Coordinates of C-alpha atoms in Angstrom, one line a residue:
X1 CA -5.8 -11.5 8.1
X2 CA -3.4 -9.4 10.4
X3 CA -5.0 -6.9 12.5
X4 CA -2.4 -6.4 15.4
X5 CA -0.9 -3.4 16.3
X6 CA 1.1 -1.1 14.6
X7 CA 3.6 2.3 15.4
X8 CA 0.7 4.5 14.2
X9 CA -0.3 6.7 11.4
X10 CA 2.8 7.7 8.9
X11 CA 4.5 11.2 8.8
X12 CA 3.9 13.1 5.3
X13 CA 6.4 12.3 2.8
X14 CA 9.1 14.3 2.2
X15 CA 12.7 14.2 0.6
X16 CA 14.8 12.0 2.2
X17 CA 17.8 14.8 3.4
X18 CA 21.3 14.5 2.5
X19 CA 23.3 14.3 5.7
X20 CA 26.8 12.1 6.7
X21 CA 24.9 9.5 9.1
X22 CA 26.7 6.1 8.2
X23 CA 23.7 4.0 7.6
X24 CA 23.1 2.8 3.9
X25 CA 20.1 4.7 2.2
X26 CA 19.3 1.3 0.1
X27 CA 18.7 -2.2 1.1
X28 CA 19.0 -4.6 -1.7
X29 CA 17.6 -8.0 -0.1
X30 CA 17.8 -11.3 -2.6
X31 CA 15.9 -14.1 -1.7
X32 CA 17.1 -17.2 -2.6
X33 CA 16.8 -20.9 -2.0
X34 CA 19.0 -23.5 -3.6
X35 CA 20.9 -21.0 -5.4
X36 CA 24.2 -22.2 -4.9
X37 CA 25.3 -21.6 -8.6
X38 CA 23.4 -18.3 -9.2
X39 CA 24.2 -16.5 -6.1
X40 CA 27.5 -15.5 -6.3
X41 CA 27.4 -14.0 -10.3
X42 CA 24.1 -12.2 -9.1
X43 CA 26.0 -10.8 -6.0
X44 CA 29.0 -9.8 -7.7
X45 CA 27.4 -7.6 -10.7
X46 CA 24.5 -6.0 -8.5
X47 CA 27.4 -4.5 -6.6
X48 CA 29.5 -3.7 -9.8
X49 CA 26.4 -1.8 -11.0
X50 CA 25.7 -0.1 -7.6
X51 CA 29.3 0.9 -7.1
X52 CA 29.5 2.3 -10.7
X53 CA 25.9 4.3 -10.7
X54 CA 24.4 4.2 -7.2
X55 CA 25.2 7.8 -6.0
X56 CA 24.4 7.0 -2.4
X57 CA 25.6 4.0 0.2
X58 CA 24.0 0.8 -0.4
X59 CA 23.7 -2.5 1.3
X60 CA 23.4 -6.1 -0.6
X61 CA 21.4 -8.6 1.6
X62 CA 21.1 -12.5 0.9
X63 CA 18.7 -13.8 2.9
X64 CA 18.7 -17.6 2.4
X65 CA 15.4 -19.2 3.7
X66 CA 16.2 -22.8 4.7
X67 CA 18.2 -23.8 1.5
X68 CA 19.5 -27.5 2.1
X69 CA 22.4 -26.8 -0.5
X70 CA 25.9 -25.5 -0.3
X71 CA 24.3 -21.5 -1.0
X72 CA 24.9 -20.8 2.7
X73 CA 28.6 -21.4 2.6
X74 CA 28.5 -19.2 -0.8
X75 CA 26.5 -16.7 1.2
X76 CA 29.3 -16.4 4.0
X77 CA 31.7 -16.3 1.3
X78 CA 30.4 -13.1 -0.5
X79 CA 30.1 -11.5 3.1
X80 CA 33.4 -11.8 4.0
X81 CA 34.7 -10.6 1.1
X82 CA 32.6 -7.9 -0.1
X83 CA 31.8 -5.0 2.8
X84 CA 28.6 -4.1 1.0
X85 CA 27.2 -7.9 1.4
X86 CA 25.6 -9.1 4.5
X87 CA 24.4 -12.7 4.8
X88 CA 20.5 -13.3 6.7
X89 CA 19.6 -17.1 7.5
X90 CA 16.5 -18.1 8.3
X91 CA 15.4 -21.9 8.8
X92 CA 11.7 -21.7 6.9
X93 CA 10.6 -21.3 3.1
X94 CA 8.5 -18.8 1.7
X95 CA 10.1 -15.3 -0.1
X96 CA 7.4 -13.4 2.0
X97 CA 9.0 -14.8 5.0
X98 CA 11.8 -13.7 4.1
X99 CA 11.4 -10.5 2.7
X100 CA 9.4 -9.3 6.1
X101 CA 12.1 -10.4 8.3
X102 CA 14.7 -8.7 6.5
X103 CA 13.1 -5.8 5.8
X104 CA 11.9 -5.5 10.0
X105 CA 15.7 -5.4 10.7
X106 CA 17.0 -3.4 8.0
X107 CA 17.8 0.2 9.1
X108 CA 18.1 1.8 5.5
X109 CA 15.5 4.4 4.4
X110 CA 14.6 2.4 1.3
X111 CA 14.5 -1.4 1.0
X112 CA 14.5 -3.3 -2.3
X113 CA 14.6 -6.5 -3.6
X114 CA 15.2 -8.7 -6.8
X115 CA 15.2 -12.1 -7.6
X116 CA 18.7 -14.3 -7.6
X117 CA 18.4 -14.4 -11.6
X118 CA 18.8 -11.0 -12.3
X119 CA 15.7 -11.3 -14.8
X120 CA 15.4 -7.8 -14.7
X121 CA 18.0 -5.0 -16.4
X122 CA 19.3 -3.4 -13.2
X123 CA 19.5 0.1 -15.3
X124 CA 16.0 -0.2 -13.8
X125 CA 16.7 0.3 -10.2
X126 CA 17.7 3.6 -9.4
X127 CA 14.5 4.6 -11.4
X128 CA 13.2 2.5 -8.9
X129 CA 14.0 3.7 -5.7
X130 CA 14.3 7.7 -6.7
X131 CA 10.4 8.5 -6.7
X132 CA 10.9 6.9 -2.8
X133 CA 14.2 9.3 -1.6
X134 CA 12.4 12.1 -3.4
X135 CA 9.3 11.3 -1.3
X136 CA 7.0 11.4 -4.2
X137 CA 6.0 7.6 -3.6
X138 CA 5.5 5.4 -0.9
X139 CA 5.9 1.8 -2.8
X140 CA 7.6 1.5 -6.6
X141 CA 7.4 -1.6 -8.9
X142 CA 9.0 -3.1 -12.1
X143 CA 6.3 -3.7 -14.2
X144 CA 6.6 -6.1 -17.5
X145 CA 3.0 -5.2 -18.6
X146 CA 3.7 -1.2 -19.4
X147 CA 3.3 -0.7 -23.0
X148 CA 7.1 0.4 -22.9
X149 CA 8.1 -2.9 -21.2
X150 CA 10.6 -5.1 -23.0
X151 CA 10.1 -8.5 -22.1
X152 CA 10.9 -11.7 -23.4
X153 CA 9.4 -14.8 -22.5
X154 CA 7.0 -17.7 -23.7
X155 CA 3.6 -17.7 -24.3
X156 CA 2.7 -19.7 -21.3
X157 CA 4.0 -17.4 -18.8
X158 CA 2.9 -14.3 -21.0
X159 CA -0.8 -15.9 -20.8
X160 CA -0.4 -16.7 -16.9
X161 CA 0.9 -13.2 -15.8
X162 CA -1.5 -11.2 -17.8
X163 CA -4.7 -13.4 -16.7
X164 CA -3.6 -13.4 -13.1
X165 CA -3.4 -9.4 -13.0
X166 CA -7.0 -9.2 -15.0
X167 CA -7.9 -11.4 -12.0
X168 CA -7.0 -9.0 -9.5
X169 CA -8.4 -6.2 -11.5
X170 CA -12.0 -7.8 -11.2
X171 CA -11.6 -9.2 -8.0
X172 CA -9.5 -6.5 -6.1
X173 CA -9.8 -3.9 -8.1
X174 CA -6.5 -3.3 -8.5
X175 CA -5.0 -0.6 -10.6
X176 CA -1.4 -1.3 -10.7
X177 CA -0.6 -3.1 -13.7
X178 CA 2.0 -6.1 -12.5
X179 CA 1.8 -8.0 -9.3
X180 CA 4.5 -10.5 -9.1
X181 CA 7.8 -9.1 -10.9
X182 CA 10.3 -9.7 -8.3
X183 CA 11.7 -6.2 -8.6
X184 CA 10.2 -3.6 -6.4
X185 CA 10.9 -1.3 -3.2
X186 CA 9.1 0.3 -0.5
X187 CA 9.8 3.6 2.1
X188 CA 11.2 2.1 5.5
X189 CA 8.3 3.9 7.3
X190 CA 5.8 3.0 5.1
X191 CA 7.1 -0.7 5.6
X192 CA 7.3 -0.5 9.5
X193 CA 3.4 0.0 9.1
X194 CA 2.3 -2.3 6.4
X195 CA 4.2 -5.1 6.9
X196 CA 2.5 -6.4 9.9
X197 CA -1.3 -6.6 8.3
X198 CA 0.4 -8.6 5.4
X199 CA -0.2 -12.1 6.2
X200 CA 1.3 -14.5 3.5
X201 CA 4.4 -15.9 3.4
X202 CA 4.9 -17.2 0.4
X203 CA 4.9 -15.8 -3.3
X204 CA 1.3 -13.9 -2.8
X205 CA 3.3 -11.8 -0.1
X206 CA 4.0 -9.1 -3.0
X207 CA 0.4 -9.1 -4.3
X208 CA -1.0 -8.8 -0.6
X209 CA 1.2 -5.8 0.6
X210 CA 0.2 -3.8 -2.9
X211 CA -3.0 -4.2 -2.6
X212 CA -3.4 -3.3 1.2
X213 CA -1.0 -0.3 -0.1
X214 CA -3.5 1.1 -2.6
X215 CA -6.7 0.4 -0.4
X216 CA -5.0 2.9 2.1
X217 CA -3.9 5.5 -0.5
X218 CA -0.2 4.5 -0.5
X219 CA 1.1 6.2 -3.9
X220 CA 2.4 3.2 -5.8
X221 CA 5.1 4.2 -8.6
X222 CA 5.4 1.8 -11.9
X223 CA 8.5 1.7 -13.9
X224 CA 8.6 -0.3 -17.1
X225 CA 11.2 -2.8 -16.8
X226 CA 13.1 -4.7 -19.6
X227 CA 12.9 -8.7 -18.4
X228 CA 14.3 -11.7 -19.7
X229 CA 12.7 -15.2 -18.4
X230 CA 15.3 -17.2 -16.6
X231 CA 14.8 -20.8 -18.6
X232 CA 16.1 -22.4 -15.5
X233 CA 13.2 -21.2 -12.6
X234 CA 12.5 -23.3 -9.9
X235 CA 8.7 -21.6 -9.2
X236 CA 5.9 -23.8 -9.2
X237 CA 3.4 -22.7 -11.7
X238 CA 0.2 -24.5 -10.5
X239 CA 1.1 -24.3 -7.3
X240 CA 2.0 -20.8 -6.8
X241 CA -1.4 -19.9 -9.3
X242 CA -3.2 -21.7 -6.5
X243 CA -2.2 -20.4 -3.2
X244 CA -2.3 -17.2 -5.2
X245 CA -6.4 -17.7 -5.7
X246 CA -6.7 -18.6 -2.1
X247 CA -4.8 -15.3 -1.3
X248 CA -7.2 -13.3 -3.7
X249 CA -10.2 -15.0 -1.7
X250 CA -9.2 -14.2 2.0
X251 CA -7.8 -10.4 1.0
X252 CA -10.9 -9.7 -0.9
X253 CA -12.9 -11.2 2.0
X254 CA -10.8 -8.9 4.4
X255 CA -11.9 -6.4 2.8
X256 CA -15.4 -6.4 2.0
X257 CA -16.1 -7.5 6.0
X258 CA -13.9 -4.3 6.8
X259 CA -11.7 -6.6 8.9
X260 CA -8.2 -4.5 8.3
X261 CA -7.1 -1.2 10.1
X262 CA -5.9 0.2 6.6
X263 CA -6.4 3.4 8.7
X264 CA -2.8 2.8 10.2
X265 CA -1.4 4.0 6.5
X266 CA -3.4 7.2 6.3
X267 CA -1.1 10.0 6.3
X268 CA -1.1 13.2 8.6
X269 CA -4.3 15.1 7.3
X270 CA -3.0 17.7 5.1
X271 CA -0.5 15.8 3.3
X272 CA -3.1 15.0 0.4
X273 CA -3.9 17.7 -1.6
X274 CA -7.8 16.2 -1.8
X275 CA -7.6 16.9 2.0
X276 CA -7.8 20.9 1.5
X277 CA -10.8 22.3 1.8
X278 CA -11.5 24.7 -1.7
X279 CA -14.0 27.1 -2.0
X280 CA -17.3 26.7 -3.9
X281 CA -16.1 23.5 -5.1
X282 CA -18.0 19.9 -3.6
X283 CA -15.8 17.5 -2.8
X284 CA -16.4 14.2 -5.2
X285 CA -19.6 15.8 -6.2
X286 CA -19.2 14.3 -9.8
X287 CA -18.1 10.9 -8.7
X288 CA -21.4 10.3 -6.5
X289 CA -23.7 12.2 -8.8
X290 CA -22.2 9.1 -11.4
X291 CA -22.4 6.6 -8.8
X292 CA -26.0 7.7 -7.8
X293 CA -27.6 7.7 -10.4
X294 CA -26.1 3.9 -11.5
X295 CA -27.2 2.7 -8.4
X296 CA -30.7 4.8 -8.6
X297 CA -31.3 3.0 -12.2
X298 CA -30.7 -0.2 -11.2
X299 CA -32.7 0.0 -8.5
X300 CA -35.3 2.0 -10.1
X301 CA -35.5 -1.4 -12.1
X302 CA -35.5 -3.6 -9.2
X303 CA -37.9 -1.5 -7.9
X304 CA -40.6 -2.0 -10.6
X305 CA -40.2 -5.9 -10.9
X306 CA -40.8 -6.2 -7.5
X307 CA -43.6 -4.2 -7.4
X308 CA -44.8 -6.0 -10.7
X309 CA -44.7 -9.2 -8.9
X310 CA -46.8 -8.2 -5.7
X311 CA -49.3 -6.4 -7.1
X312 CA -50.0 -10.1 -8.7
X313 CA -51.4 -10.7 -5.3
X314 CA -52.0 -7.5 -3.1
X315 CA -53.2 -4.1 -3.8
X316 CA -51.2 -1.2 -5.4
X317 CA -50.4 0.5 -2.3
X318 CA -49.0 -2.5 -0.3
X319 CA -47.4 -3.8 -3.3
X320 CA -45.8 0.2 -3.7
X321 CA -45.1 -0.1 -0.2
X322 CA -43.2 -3.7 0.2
X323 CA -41.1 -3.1 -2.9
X324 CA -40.3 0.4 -2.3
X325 CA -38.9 -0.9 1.3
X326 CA -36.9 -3.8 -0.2
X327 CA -35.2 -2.0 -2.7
X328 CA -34.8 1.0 -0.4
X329 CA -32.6 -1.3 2.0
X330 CA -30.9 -2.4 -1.2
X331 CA -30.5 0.9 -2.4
X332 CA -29.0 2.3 0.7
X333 CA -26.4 -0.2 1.2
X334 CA -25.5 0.0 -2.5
X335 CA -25.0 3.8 -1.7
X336 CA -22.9 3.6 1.0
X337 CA -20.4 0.8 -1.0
X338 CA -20.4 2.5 -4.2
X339 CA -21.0 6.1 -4.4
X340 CA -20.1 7.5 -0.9
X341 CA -17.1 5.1 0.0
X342 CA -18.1 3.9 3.2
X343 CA -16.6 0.6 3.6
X344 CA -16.7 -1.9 7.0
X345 CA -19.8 -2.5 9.3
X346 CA -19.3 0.6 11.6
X347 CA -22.8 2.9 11.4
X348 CA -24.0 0.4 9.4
X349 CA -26.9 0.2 11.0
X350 CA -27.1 3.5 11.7
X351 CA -27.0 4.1 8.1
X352 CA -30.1 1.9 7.3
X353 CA -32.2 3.4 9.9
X354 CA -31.7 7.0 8.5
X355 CA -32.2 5.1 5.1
X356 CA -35.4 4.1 6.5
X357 CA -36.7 7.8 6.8
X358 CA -35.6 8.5 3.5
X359 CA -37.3 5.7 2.5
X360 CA -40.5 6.7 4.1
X361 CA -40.2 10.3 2.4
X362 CA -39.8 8.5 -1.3
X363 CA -43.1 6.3 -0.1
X364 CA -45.4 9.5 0.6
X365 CA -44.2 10.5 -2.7
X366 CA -45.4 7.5 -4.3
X367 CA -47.9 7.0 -2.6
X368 CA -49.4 10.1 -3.2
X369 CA -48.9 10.0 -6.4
X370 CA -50.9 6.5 -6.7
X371 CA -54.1 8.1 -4.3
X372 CA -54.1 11.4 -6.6
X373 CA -54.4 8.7 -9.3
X374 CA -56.9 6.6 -7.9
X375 CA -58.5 9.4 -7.5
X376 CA -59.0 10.7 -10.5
X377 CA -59.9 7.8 -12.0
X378 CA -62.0 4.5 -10.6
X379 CA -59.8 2.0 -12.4
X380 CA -56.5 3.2 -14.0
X381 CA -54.1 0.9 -16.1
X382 CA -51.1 -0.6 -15.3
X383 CA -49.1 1.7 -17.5
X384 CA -50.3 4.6 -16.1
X385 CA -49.6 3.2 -12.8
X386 CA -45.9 2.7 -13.6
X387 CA -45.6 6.0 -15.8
X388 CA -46.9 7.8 -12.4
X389 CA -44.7 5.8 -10.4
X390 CA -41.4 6.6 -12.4
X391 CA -42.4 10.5 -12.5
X392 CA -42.7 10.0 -8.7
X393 CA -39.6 7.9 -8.1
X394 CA -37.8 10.5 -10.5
X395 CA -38.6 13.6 -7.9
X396 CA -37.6 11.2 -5.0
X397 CA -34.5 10.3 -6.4
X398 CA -33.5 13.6 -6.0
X399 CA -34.5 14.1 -2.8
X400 CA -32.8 11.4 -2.0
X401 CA -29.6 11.9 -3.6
X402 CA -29.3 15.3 -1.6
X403 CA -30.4 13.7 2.1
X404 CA -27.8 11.2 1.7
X405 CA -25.3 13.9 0.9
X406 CA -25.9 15.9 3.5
X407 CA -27.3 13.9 6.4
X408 CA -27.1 10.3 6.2
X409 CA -23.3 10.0 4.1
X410 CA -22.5 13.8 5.0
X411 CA -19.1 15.1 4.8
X412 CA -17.5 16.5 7.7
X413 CA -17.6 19.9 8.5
X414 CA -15.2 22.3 11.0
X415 CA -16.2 21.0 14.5
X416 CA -17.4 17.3 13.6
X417 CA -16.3 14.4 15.2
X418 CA -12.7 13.5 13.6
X419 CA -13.0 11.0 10.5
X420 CA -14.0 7.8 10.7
X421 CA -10.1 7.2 9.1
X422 CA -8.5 7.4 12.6
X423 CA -6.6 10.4 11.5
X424 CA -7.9 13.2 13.9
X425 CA -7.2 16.7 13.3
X426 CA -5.2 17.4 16.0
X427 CA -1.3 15.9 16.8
X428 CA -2.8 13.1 19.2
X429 CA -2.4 10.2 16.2
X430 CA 1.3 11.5 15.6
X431 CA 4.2 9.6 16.5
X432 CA 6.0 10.7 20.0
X433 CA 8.5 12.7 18.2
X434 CA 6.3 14.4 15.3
X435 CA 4.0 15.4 18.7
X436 CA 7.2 16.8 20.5
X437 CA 7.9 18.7 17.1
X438 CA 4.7 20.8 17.4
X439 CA 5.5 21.1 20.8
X440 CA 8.2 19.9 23.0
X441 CA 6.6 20.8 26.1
X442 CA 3.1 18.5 25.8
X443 CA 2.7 16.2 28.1
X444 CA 3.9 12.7 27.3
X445 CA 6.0 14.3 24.3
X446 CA 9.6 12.2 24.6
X447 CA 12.6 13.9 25.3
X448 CA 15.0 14.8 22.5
X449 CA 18.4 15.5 23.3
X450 CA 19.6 19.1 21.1
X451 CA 22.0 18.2 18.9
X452 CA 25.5 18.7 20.1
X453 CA 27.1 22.3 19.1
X454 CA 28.8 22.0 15.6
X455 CA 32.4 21.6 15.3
X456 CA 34.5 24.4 13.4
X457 CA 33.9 24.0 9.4
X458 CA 37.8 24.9 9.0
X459 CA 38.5 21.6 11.4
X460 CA 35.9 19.3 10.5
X461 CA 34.7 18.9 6.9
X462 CA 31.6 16.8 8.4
X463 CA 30.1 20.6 10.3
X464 CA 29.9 21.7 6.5
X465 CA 26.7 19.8 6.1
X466 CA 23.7 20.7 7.4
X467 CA 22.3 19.6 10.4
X468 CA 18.9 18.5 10.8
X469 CA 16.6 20.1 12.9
X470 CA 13.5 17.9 13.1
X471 CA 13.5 15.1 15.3
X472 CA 12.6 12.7 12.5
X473 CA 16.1 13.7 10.7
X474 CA 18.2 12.9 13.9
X475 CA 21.0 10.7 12.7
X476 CA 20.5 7.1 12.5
X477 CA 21.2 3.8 15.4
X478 CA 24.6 3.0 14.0
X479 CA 25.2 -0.5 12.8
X480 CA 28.3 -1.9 15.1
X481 CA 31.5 -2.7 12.7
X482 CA 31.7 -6.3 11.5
X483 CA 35.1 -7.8 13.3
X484 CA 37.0 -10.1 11.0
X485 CA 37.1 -12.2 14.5
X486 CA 33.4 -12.3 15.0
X487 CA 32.4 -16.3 14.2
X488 CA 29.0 -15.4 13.0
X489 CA 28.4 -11.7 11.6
X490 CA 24.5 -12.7 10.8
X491 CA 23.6 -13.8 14.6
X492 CA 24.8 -10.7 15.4
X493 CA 22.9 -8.8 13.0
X494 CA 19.7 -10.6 14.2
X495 CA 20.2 -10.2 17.9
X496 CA 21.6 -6.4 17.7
X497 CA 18.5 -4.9 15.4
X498 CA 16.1 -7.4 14.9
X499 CA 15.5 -8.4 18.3
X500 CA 16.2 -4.9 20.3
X501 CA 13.5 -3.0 18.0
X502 CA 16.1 0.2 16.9
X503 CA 15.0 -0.5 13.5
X504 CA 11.5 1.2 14.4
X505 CA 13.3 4.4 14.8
X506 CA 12.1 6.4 12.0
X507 CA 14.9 8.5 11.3
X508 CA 16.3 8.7 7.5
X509 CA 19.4 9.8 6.3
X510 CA 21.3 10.0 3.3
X511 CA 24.9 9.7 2.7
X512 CA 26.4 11.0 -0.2
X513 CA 29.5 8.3 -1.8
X514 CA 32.3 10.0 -3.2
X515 CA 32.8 8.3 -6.6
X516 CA 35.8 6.6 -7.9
X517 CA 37.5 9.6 -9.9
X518 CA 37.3 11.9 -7.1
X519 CA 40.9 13.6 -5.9
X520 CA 40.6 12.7 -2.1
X521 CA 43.5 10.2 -1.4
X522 CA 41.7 9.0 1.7
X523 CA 38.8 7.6 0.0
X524 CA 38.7 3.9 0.2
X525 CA 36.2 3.5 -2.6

């Protein structure tokens, strides 16, 4: 699993603004390998549809992943015909390849893709990609598995897709609904971030970066899709269902060893309402009181077996004593997974150790209770023994419900170390430019150019619009002109974004499209 570097911690959402940079606001990238008779119909009625309702600039990229049939030539073809099309070869397999490398270069706001058979009614897509401009959502999927879904297909795929997402529900706990339609989108920023922890390549690439996304708290938007099954598919059932298990394995195993900086996604504290601090009012106080008192059952019943079985073979108060300390250890670590959220090794052991003295102030409960019992009488039952015990263990449960609130899993108060999430309360986790925002004159804060003095309104239509005045709304790296002399457009396009890094830039802009009945005779659309 990935665990490099990354730009840092995102900036809060917010509505993409409406500006005149020239950069397309969507990205549409098509994967395809061996589509040499699919590829150019796809091509040609995603842009008909995009042209005729998209009411932004858009951008149509194929990227071909090592097809070894005439689709690259097609691919040219549509590029040099269509200004909207670009053409993105790369000489491996895999969709997740492709879709990373693409996406890494692209400089739109919002980057898209669907699959070359157009399984998917494209009246879908600007439902799509609206809860991301709007900045309500950070990812958005086509799901065939809402109850308003339209889908047609056969049983066996029906059977596979719905037993595949019940697999990730009980293994990942994943709450979105479906994994692998090839119809979904994802903010620029967000991507810029995520991307480089997602470590497949191949067809579990989409069910890797959604469930990283929801583990960090990434708001994932669902829109029910009407789908037709393409007859003609070239995907590998048993193969893809099996490098999709291993995926399941080594994500799930990422994550339980707290082996991914999921930290990196967190945004700016603030952002998320749960982040405000109100009055009189415990944060998750009903969650862990639920969560609690699972885990206290269950280990109130672990608890009594084990005693059960050592007083076989010791006296009351070891036997009190060894069970009470393995099912405190139990207990503790149960409570830090499950009720209070704490996930990874860090002050693990830390944890257990205050644990420990909880542990010992449940055992002089217990034990008290068993020497006032002994006590009072020479020889007591065994079901008095566990009827005191469970009385006991009752008033140490609470006890130890409210240490591990407020000591051992306590939340943090004004003047605490920042949270364990990375995300510090001052501007020191921002990006360069979101800490020269706050103030331009901190040390290390980059310098921003002001924005050159607007042009006369009566002159220049373009000094109609407003002009942004945060740093993260200065206009987009513009994309140098295609030349109808250049010999290979998509080299270019590599070398000029891909390689050079201005894609990290993470600036958004939206350009509003005249549409085709508007009165301006200048308009080349």
């Amino acid at each position: 699993m990935r665990t490099d570097s990354s730009p840092g911690t995102l900036p809060a959402r917010e509505h993409l603004p409406a500006a005149t940079a020239g950069t397309p606001v969507l990205d549409v990238v098509i994967p395809v390998y061996n589509e040499e008779k699919d590829l150019q119909p796809c091509v040609r009625r995603l842009h008909d549809h995009l042209t005729r309702t998209f009411p932004y600039s858009f951008r149509i990229t194929i990227a071909d992943n090592a097809s070894t049939d005439s689709t690259p030539l097609v691919a040219e073809r549509l590029a040099g015909l269509i200004p909207e099309v670009e053409n993105f070869r790369l000489e491996q397999k895999g969709r997740g390849r492709a879709l990373r490398t693409v996406w890494s270069a692209s400089d739109a706001p919002i980057l898209a893709y669907m699959d070359v058979d157009l399984s998917t009614d494209l009246n879908a897509l600007l439902p799509l990609v609206a809860p991301l401009i709007s900045g309500h959502s950070d990812l958005a999927i086509g799901s065939r598995l809402a109850r308003s879904s339209r889908v047609v297909r056969g049983p066996k795929r029906e059977f596979i897709s719905r037993a595949y997402n019940l697999i990730l529900r009980g293994s990942l706990q994943a709450r979105f609904s479906d994994a692998q339609c090839g119809f979904k989108a994802i903010r620029r920023d967000v991507a810029q971030i995520l991307l480089p922890l997602v470590e497949d390549t191949g067809w579990f690439f989409d069910t890797e970066m959604l469930v990283l996304a929801e583990r960090a708290g990434l708001r994932i938007h669902e829109v029910p899709v009407d789908w037709v099954d393409d007859p003609d598919s070239t995907v590998h059932i048993v193969k893809t269902a099996t490098d999709d298990l291993k995926g399941v394995w080594r994500v799930g195993r990422a994550l339980a060893t707290g082996s991914l900086s999921l930290d990196r996604l967190t945004r700016p504290f603030g952002d998320d309402p749960r982040d405000r601090d109100i009055m009189d009012v415990p944060k998750g106080l009903a969650r862990q009181l639920v969560g609690f008192c699972v885990v206290g059952g269950l280990s109130t019943l672990f608890y009594l077996l084990l005693y059960s079985g050592f007083r076989q073979f010791t006296g009351s108060q070891s036997a009190n004593a060894l069970a009470l300390l393995v099912s405190a250890v139990a207990n503790t670590a149960a409570n830090r997974r499950l009720t209070f959220g704490v996930r990874g090794r860090g002050g693990a052991v830390k944890h257990q150790a205050q644990g420990l003295v909880v542990f010992g102030i449940g055992l002089a409960l217990t034990s008290g209770s068993l020497f006032a019992l002994n006590t009072a009488t020479s020889s007591p039952a065994h079901s008095t023994e566990l009827a005191v015990l469970i009385a006991a263990n009752l008033a140490a449960t609470v006890l130890r419900f409210l240490l591990f609130r407020v000591w051992v899993f306590s939340d943090r108060r004004e003047g605490d170390e920042p949270p364990a999430t990375g995300v510090p309360s001052d501007a020191s986790h921002l990006p360069p430019a979101f800490r020269a925002a706050r103030d331009p004159h901190a040390p290390g804060a980059p310098f921003i150019p002001h924005a050159p003095t607007p042009a006369d309104p009566s002159t220049d239509p373009s000094a109609q619009w407003p002009q942004p005045s945060h740093p993260s709304q200065q206009p987009l790296p513009q994309r140098p002109a295609a030349s109808p002399h250049d010999p290979d457009p998509t080299t270019r396009f590599r070398a000029g974004e891909a390689a050079d890094g201005t894609w990290r830039d993470a600036t958004m802009q939206l350009q509003p499209v005249r549409r085709p009945h508007d009165t301006d005779p200048g308009d080349a659309r």
